[in-house]
Amino acid sequence: MISWNGEKLFTDNNFQFGAISFTTFSKKTNKQIRFGVYANKEFFGWFIIPILGLNWKLNDSNSVFGLLPGRFTYEHKWNSKLYSGLNFRAPLNSYRINSQQYITLYDNQLSLFLDYYISKPICLTIEPGWSVFKKIRNTTTENNYKINETNRVDGAFIKLSAAYRFKL
């Protein structure tokens, strides 16, 4: 995968390259376990981490799924149009400001969500939550020395979204 995380379009040092690879083991049709590795060339260097996943349908209404350490979800199906649950996400991103400066965002998000399907593939979501241990690190390189300043910014958030989804 390729992403652009910079202030200016199409410059050499604004693109990041990454990949994810995992394998799935399943002894039962309702439970799958995944192992793998995630790698991404962030602006601070290579970020490589093992991943562990689970996709478990507990019963007709409840399931848990995700790939840790990045994301994990508990979902409850109320009916064919309404789902709710709990989310954990731990995004890590770096953004280039200029050739000598970048920002790295570390976050841990805990949230509740409510999904409403207005039609089979179209979903509206409201997701209130809280960021914990969130850090924003500003790194400047001067004369081959890195200077880091870190701010901690925990707090509430709310996400509203619309998505085109399909269930596997």
Coordinates of C-alpha atoms in Angstrom, one line a residue, residues 10-116:
F10 CA 4.1 14.7 -5.3
T11 CA 7.4 15.4 -3.6
D12 CA 9.9 12.6 -3.0
N13 CA 9.7 12.5 0.8
N14 CA 5.9 12.6 1.3
F15 CA 5.1 9.1 0.3
Q16 CA 5.0 6.1 2.7
F17 CA 5.1 2.4 1.6
G18 CA 3.7 -0.4 3.7
A19 CA 2.4 -3.9 3.7
I20 CA 0.4 -6.3 5.8
S21 CA 0.6 -10.1 5.6
F22 CA -1.2 -12.6 7.7
T23 CA -2.4 -16.2 7.7
T24 CA -5.7 -17.5 9.1
F25 CA -6.2 -20.7 11.1
S26 CA -9.7 -22.1 11.6
K27 CA -10.8 -25.3 13.4
K28 CA -14.4 -24.2 13.6
T29 CA -16.4 -22.2 11.0
N30 CA -17.4 -19.5 13.6
K31 CA -13.8 -18.9 14.9
Q32 CA -10.7 -17.8 13.0
I33 CA -7.3 -16.9 14.4
R34 CA -4.8 -14.8 12.5
F35 CA -1.1 -14.2 12.8
G36 CA 1.0 -11.9 10.7
V37 CA 3.2 -8.9 10.4
Y38 CA 2.6 -5.2 9.5
A39 CA 5.3 -3.0 8.1
N40 CA 5.2 0.7 7.1
K41 CA 8.0 3.2 6.2
E42 CA 7.0 6.0 8.5
F43 CA 8.9 9.3 8.5
F44 CA 10.7 8.3 11.7
G45 CA 11.9 5.0 10.1
W46 CA 10.5 1.5 9.5
F47 CA 7.6 0.6 11.8
I48 CA 7.4 -3.2 11.9
I49 CA 5.1 -5.0 14.3
P50 CA 3.6 -8.6 14.7
I51 CA -0.2 -8.8 14.5
L52 CA -2.6 -11.2 16.1
G53 CA -6.2 -11.4 15.0
L54 CA -9.5 -13.0 15.8
N55 CA -12.8 -13.3 13.9
W56 CA -15.3 -15.0 16.2
K57 CA -19.0 -15.2 15.7
L58 CA -20.2 -15.9 19.3
N59 CA -23.8 -16.5 18.2
D60 CA -26.3 -15.1 15.7
S61 CA -26.2 -11.7 17.3
N62 CA -22.7 -11.2 18.7
S63 CA -19.2 -11.3 17.3
V64 CA -15.7 -10.0 18.0
F65 CA -13.1 -9.3 15.4
G66 CA -10.0 -7.4 14.7
L67 CA -6.2 -7.4 14.3
L68 CA -4.3 -6.3 17.4
P69 CA -2.5 -4.1 18.2
G70 CA -4.4 -1.9 15.6
R71 CA -8.1 -2.6 16.1
F72 CA -10.5 -4.8 17.9
T73 CA -14.4 -4.7 17.9
Y74 CA -17.3 -6.2 19.7
E75 CA -20.5 -6.0 17.6
H76 CA -24.1 -6.8 18.6
K77 CA -26.7 -7.2 15.8
W78 CA -30.1 -5.9 17.0
N79 CA -31.9 -6.6 13.6
S80 CA -31.0 -6.4 9.9
K81 CA -30.6 -2.6 10.0
L82 CA -29.2 -1.8 13.5
Y83 CA -25.8 -2.8 15.0
S84 CA -24.0 -1.5 18.0
G85 CA -20.8 -2.3 19.9
L86 CA -17.4 -1.3 21.3
N87 CA -14.3 -0.4 19.4
F88 CA -10.6 -0.2 20.3
R89 CA -8.3 1.4 17.7
A90 CA -4.6 2.3 18.1
P91 CA -3.6 4.3 15.0
L92 CA 0.0 5.5 14.5
N93 CA 0.6 7.9 11.7
S94 CA 3.4 10.3 10.7
Y95 CA 2.8 13.5 8.6
R96 CA 5.5 15.4 6.8
I97 CA 5.4 19.2 7.4
N98 CA 8.5 20.1 5.4
S99 CA 11.9 18.5 4.5
Q100 CA 13.1 18.9 8.1
Q101 CA 10.0 18.5 10.1
Y102 CA 7.3 15.8 10.7
I103 CA 4.6 15.1 13.2
T104 CA 3.9 11.6 14.6
L105 CA 0.5 10.8 16.1
Y106 CA 0.1 8.0 18.6
D107 CA -3.4 7.2 19.8
N108 CA -5.5 4.7 21.7
Q109 CA -9.2 5.1 21.0
L110 CA -12.0 3.5 23.0
S111 CA -15.5 4.1 21.7
L112 CA -19.1 2.9 21.4
F113 CA -20.8 2.8 18.0
L114 CA -24.2 2.6 16.5
D115 CA -24.5 1.5 12.8
Y116 CA -27.8 2.0 10.9

